[in-house]
Coordinates of C-alpha atoms in Angstrom, one line a residue:
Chain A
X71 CA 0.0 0.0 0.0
X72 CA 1.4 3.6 -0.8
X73 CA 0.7 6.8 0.0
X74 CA 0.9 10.0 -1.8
X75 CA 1.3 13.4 -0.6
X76 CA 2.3 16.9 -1.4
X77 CA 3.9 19.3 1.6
X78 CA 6.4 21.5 2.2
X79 CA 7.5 21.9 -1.9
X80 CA 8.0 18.2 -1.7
X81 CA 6.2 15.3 -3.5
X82 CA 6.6 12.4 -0.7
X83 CA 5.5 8.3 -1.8
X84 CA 5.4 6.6 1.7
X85 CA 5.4 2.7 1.3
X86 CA 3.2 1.5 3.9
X87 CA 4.5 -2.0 5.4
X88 CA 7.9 -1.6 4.4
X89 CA 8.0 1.7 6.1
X90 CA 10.1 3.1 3.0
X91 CA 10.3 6.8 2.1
X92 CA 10.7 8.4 -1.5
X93 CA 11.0 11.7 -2.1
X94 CA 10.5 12.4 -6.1
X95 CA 9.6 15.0 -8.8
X96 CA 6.4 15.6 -10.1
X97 CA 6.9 13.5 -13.2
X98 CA 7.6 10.3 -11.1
X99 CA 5.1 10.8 -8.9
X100 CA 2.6 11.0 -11.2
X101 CA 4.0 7.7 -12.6
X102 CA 3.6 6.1 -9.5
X103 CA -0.1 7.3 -9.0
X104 CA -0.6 5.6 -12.3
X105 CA 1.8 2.0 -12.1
X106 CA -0.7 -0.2 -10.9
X107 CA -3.9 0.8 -13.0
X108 CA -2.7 1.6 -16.3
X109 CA -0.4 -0.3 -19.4
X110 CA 2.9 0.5 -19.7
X111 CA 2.1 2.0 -22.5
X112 CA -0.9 4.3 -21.6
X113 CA 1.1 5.2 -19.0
X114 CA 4.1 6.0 -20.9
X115 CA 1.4 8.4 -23.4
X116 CA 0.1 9.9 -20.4
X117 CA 3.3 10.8 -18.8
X118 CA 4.1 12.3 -22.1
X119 CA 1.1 14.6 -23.0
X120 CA 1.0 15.9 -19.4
X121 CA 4.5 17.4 -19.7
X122 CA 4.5 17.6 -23.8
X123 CA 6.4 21.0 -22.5
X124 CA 9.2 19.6 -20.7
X125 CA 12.3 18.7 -22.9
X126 CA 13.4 16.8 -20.1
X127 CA 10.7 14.1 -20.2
X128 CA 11.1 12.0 -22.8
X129 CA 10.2 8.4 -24.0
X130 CA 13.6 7.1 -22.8
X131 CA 13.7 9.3 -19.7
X132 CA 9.9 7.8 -18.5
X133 CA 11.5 4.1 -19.4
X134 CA 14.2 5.0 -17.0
X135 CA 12.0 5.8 -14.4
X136 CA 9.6 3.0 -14.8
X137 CA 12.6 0.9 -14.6
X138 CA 13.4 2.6 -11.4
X139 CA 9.8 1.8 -9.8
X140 CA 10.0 -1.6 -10.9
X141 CA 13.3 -1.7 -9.0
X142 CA 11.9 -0.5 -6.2
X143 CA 8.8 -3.1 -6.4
X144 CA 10.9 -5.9 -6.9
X145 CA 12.9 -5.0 -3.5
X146 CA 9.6 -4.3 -1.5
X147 CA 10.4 -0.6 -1.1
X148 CA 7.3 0.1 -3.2
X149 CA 3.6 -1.5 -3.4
X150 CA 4.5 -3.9 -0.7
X151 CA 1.7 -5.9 0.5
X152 CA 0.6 -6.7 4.5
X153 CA 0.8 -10.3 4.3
X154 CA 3.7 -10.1 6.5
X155 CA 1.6 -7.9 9.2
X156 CA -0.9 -9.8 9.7
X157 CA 0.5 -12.7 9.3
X158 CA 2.9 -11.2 13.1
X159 CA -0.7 -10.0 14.0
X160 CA -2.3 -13.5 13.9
X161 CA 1.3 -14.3 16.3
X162 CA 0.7 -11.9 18.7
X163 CA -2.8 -13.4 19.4
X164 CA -1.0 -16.8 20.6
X165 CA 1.9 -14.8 23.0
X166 CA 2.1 -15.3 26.8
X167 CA 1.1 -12.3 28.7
X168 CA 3.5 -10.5 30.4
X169 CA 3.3 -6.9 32.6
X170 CA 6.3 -4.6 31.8
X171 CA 4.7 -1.8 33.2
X172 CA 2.9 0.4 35.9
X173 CA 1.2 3.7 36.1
X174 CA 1.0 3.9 39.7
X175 CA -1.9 6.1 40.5
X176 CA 0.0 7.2 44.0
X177 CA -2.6 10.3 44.3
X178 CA -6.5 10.6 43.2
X179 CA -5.8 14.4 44.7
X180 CA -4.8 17.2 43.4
X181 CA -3.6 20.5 44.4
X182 CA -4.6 22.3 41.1
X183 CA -8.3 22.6 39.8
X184 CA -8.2 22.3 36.2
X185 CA -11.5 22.0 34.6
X186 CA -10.5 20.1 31.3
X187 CA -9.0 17.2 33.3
X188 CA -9.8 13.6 32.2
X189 CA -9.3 12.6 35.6
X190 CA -12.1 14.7 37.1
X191 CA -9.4 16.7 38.7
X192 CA -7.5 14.0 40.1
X193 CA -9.7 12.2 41.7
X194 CA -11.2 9.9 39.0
X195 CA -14.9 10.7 40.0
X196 CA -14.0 9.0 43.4
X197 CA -12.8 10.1 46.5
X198 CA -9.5 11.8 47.2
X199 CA -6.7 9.1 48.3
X200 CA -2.9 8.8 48.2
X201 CA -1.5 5.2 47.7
X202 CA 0.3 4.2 50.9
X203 CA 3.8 2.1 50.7
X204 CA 2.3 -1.0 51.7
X205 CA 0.5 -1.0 48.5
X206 CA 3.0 0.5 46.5
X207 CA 5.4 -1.8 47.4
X208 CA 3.0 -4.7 46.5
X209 CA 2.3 -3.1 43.2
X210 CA 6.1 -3.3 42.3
X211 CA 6.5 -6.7 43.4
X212 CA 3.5 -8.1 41.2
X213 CA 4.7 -6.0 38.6
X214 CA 8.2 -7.9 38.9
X215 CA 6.5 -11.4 39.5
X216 CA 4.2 -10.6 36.0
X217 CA 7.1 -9.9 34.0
X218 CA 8.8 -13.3 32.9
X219 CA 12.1 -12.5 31.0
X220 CA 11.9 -8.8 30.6
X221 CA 14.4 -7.1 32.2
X222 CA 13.5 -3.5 31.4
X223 CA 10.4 -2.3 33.7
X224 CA 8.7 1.2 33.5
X225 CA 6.6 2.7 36.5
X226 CA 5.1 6.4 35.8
X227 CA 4.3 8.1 38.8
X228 CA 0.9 9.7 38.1
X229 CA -2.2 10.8 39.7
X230 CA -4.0 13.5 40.0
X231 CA -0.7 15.0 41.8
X232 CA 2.1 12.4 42.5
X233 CA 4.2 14.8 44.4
X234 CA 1.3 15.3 46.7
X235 CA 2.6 12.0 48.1
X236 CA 6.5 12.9 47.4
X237 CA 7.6 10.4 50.7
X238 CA 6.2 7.2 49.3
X239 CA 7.5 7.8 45.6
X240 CA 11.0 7.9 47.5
X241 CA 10.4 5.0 49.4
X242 CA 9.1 3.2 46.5
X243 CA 12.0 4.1 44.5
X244 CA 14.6 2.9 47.3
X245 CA 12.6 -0.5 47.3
X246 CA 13.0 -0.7 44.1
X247 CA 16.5 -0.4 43.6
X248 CA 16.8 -2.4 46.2
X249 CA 15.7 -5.6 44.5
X250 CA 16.5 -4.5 41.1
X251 CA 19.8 -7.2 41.3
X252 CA 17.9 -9.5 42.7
X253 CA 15.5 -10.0 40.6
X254 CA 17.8 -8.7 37.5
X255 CA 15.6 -6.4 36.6
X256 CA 15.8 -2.6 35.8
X257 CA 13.4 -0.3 36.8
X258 CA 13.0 3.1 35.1
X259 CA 10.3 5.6 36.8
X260 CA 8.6 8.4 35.8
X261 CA 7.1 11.5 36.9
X262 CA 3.9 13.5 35.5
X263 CA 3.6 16.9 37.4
X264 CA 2.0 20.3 37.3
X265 CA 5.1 21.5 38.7
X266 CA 3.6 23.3 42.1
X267 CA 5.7 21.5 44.4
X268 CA 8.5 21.3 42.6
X269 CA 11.6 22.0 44.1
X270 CA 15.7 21.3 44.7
X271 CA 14.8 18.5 46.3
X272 CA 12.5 16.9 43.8
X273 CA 14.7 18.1 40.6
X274 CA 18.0 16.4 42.2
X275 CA 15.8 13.4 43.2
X276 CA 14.5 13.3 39.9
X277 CA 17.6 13.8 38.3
X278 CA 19.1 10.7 39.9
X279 CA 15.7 8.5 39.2
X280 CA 13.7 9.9 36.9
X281 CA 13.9 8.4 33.8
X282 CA 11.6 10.6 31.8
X283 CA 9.2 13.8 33.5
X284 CA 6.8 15.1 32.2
X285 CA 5.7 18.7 33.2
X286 CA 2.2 19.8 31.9
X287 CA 2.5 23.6 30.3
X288 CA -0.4 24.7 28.5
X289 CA 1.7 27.5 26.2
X290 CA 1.2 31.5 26.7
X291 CA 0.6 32.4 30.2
X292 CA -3.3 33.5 28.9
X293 CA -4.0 30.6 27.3
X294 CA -2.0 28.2 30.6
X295 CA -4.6 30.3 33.1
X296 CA -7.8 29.7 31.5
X297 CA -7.8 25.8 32.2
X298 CA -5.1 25.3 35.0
X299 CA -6.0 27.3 38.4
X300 CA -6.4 26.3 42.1
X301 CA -8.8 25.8 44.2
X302 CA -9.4 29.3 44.6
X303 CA -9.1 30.1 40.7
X304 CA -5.6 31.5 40.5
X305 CA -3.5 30.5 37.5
X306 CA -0.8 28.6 37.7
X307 CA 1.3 30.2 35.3
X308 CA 3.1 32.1 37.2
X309 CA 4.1 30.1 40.3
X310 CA 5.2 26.6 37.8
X311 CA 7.1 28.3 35.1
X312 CA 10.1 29.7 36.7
X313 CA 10.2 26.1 38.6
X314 CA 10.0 24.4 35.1
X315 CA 13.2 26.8 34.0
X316 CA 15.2 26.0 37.0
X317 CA 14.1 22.4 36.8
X318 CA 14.8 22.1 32.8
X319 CA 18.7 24.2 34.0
X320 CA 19.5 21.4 36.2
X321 CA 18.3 18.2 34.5
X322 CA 21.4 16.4 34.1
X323 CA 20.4 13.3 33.6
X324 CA 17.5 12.0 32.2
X325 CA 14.9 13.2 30.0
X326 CA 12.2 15.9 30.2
X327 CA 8.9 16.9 27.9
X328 CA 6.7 19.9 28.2
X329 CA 3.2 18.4 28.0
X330 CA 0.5 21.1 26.6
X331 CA -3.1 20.2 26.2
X332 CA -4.7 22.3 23.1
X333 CA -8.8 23.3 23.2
X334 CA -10.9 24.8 20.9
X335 CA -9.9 28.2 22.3
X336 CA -6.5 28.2 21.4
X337 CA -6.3 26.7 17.7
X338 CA -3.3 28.6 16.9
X339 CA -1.7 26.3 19.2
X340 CA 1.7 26.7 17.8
X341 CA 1.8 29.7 19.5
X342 CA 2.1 28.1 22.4
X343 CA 4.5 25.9 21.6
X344 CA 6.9 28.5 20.3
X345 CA 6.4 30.3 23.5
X346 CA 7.5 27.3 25.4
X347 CA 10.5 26.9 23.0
X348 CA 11.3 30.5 23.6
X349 CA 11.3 30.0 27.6
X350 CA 13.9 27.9 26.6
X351 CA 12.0 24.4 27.0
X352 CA 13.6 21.8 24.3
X353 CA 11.7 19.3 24.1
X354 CA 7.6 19.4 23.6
X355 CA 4.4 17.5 23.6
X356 CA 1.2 19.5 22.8
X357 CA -1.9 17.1 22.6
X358 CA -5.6 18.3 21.4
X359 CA -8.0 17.7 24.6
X360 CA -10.1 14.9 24.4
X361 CA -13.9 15.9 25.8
X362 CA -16.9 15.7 25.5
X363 CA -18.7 16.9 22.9
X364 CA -20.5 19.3 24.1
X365 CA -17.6 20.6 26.3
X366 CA -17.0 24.1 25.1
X367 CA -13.1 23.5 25.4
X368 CA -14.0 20.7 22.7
X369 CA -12.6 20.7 19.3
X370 CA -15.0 21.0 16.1
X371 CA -15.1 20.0 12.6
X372 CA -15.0 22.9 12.1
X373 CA -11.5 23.7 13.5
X374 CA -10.0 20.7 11.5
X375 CA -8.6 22.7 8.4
X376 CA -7.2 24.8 11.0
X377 CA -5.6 22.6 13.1
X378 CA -4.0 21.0 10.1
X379 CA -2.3 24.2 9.0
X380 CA -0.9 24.8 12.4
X381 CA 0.8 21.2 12.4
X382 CA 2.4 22.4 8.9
X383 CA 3.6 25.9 10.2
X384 CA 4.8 23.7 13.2
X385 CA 7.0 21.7 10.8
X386 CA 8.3 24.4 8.6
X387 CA 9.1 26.7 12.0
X388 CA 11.0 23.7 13.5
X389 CA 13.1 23.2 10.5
X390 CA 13.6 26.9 10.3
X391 CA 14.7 27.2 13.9
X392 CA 17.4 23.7 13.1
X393 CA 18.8 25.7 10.2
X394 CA 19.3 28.7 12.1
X395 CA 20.6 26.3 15.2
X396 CA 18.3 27.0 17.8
X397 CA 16.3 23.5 17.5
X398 CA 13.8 22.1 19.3
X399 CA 11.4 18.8 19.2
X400 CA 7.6 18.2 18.9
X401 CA 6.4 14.5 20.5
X402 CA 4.8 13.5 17.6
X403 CA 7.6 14.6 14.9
X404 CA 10.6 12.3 16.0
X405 CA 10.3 9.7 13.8
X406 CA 13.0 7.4 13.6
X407 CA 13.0 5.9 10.1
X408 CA 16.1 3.7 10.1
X409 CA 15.9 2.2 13.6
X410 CA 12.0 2.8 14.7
X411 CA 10.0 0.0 16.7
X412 CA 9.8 -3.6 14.7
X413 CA 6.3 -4.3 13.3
X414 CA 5.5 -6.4 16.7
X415 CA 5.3 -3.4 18.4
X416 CA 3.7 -1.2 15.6
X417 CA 0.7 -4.2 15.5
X418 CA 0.0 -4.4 18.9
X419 CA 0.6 -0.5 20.0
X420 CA 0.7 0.7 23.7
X421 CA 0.0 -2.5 25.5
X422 CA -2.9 -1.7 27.3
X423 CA -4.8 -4.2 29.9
X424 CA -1.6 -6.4 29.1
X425 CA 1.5 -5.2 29.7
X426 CA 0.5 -2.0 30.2
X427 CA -1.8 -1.6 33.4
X428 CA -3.0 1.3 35.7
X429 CA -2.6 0.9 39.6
X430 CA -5.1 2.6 41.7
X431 CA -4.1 3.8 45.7
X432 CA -6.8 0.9 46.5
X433 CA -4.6 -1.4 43.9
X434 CA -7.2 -2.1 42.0
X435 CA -5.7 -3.0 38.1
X436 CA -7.3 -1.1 35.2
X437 CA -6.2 -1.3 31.7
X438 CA -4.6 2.2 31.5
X439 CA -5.0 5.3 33.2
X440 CA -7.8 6.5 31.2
X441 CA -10.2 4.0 31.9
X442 CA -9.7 4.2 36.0
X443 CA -12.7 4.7 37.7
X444 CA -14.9 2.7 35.4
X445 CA -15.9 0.3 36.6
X446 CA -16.9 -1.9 33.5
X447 CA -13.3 -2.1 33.1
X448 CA -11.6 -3.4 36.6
X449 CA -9.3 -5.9 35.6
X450 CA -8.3 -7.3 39.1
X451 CA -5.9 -6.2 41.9
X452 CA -2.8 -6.3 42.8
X453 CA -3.1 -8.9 45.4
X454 CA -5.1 -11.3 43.4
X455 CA -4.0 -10.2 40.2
X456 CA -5.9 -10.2 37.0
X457 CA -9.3 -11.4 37.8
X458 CA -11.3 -10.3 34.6
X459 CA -9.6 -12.7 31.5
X460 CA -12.1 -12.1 29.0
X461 CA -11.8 -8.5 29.3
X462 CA -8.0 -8.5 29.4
X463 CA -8.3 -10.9 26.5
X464 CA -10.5 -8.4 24.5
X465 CA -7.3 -6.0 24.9
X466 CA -4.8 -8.7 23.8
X467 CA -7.1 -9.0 20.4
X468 CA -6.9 -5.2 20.3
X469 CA -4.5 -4.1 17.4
X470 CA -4.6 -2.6 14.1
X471 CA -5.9 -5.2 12.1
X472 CA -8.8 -5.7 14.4
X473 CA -9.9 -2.4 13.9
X474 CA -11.7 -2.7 10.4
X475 CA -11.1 1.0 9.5
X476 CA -7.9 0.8 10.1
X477 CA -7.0 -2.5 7.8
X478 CA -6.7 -0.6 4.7
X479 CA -5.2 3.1 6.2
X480 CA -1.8 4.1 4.5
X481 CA -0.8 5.2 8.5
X482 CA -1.7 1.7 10.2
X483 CA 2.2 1.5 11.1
X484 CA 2.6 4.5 12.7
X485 CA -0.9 5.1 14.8
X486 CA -1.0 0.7 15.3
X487 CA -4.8 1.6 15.5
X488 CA -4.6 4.4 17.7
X489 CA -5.9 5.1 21.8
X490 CA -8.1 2.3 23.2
X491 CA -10.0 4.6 25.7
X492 CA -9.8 7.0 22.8
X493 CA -11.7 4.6 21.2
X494 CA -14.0 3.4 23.8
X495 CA -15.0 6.9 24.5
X496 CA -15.9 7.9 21.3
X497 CA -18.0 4.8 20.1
X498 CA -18.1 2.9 23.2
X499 CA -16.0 0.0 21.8
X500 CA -12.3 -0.5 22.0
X501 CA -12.1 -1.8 18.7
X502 CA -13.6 1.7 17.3
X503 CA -12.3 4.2 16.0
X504 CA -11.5 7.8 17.3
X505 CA -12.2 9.7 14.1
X506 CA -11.1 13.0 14.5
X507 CA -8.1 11.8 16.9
X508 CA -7.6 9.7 13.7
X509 CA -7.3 12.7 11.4
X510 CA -5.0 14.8 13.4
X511 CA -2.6 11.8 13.7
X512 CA -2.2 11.5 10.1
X513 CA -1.7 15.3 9.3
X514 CA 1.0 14.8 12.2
X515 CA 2.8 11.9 10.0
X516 CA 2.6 13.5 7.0
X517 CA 4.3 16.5 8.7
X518 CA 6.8 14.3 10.4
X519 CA 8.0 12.2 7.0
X520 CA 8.2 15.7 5.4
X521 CA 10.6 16.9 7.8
X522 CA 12.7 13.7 7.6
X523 CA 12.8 14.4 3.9
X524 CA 14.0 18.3 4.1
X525 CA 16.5 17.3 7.0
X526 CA 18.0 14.4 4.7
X527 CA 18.0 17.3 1.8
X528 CA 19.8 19.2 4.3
X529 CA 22.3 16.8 5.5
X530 CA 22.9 16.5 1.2
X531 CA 23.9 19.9 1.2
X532 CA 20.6 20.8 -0.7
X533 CA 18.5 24.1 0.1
Chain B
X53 CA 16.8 10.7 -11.2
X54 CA 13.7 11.3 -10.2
X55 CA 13.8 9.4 -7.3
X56 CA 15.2 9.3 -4.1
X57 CA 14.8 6.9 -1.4
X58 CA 15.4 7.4 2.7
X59 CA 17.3 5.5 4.4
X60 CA 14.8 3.5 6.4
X61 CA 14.3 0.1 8.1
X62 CA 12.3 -2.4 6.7
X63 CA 9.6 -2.5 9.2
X64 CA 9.7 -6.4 8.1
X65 CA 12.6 -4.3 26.0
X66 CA 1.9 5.8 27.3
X67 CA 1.7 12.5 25.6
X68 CA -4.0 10.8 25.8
X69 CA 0.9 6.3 18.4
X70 CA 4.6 4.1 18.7
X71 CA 6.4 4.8 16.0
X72 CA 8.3 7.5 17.9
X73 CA 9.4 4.9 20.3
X74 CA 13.1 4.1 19.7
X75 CA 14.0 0.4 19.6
X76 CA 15.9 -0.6 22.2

């Protein structure tokens, strides 16, 4: 399957299940738009009335470049076919289960009151409640006793506000490494915080243990205000920032992102990303909110043609900002091309409700973080373990090909079906599809391939 | 030449998609 696009000046052929890239002129990729439905020959005619103006494209020159697709086709770089997906697809249905990793839900409080928050500000549309050690502790060693032969495991400190229960994150961490030998296993943790309570003491903790943190900044200090105040309807912007600079100064080790959330008020959301990058924040992460419809924060239709423009100005500003040598990195643009995830991982995406599970301060077990709270979807606990097969079956069926939009979409091997609770909480099944999260994810990819094809120009010495 | 071809691998150890997701 191939995909065709025009951005940036470039004409782009993406191969989709060999994950191969062309960038060509207009005359081939109108010959490629063309290879499977027409005769050599009508094709050849085509080619040559189309551009009877050119002098450059000629009979000889149009066999050259056929030549050169065929090439391509014969090596699998062009037209390939998914018989090798699902053929790993139909594999992944007979794998053992293992847990790799944990969001550890160590608070359902919060000491912000944001009113787009998925997690009903922290507290998951229960009551307030910080995970005690006992629990957390048990969490980590089911999460150890789950994993067979992995040795990499990942627990993400999340809430609501972890660092509203700062002690047991260090004492879990210290347990941890304290059986990481042991076991031969190695932990890497990280944080998700609004940054109130950050201080020295959390950034050199972090710095030593953190693996990755995340730090949720919502852009210009207007735009940050209108969703993220306190209980007594302050913004924030002006108490997390300067911690976020000092933090970002004195991460060492580790990595950081700047996690935004985008609403239907601030569509020109790449303002707010290019005030982040001129705080002096490197690396960023701005996602659209995901509400309910009738939210007025929620995104429209009407917003899409919008929404993709600012992903292009987002591309063409980043690669402005490399050539000039003040770079920076959006989430969704880092591609790696020549040493990505195999197609295991690209079939069977995130690994939610199987290797991927949330952990409530109750340790109760839900498939991710996003579906905590409901009910319909309690796995098990932590003491008892996975209780509800069937349902952490359903997940285990869960991945591209068993979404039937997504069997025959060019992007299948980038978005591996997409968000289950995106899903879920669109259509109401986890096999659905997210339709407008859809749409927003390919513009991204298309953005992202074009700027692997103007950095590789660059790295020729081109323009 | 009208084509030119990335460098890429054959595809053939949770921001609310992987393929950003380095192989370890």
């Amino acid at each position: 399957m191939v995909h065709q696009y025009q951005l940036g000046g470039y004409h782009i052929v993406l191969d989709t299940y060999s994950g191969s890239v062309h960038a060509v002129d207009e005359v081939a990729y109108d010959m490629i738009a063309l290879y499977q439905t027409e005769s050599r020959e009508n094709l050849t005619r085509r080619i040559l009335e189309k551009y009877n103006d050119r002098p450059d494209v000629t009979a000889e020159d149009v066999a050259e470049c056929l030549a050169d697709i065929d090439s391509l086709v014969a090596a699998g770089k062009l037209f390939s076919t998914r018989q090798d997906a699902t053929a790993t697809a139909d594999l992944l249905q007979d794998r053992p289960v293992v847990i790799k990793a944990l969001c550890l839900h160590v608070a359902h409080t919060c000491n912000l009151n944001c009113d787009y928050c998925f997690a009903s500000q922290g507290k998951y549309k229960g009551e307030r409640a910080l995970m005690d050690f006992e629990t957390g502790k048990r969490a980590l060693d089911f999460l150890v006793e789950n994993s067979g032969t992995r040795r990499n495991l990942e627990v993400d400190f999340f809430g609501g506000e972890p660092l509203m229960n700062f002690e047991v994150v260090k004492q879990l961490v210290v347990y941890a490494r304290s059986i990481e030998k042991e076991k031969k296993k190695n932990f890497r943790f990280t944080l998700t915080t609004n940054g109130v309570l950050l201080d020295d003491e959390v950034i050199d903790f972090a710095n030593r243990e953190m693996h990755n943190v995340v730090l949720s900044l919502d852009g210009r200090k207007e735009v940050h205000d209108r969703h993220r105040v306190d209980y007594q309807g302050r913004g924030s912007y002006d108490l997390v920032v300067p911690k976020f600079q000092r933090f970002v100064q004195k991460r060492t080790n580790g990595t950081y992102y700047m996690r935004g959330t985008y609403t239907h008020e601030n569509t020109d959301f790449t303002n707010d990303i290019f005030h982040m990058a001129d705080l002096g924040f490197t690396e960023l992460s701005m996602e659209p909110v995901v509400c309910s419809p009738d939210d007025p924060c929620a995104l429209t239709k009407e917003d899409l043609p919008v929404l993709f423009r600012q992903y292009e100005i987002l591309a063409e500003e980043m690669l402005r900002r490399k050539k000039e040598g003040r770079p920076f990195t959006f989430y969704h643009y880092m591609l790696d091309l020549s040493h990505g995830p195999c197609i295991y991982k690209r079939i069977s995406g995130c690994g939610s409700g199987t290797e991927y599970l949330a952990v409530t301060p109750s340790g109760e077990l839900y498939p991710c973080h996003q579906f905590v709270g409901d009910k319909a979807y309690l796995l098990g606990d932590i003491w008892h373990g996975i209780q509800n097969t069937a349902l952490r079956d359903k997940f285990k069926n869960c991945n591209v090909f068993s979404h039937k939009q997504c069997r025959d979409c060019w992007a299948n091997m980038y978005c591996s079906g997409g968000c289950a609770a995106n899903a879920y909480h669109a259509t109401g099944d986890i096999t659905g599809v997210y339709e407008y999260g859809c749409e927003l994810f390919k513009k991204r990819i298309e953005c992202a391939i074009m700027l692997k094809v103007a950095e590789s120009e660059l790295e020729a010495g081109g323009a | 030449k009208r084509i030119k071809t990335l460098e890429t691998r054959d595809l053939k150890e949770c921001c609310t998609g992987v393929a950003n997701q380095p192989c370890e």
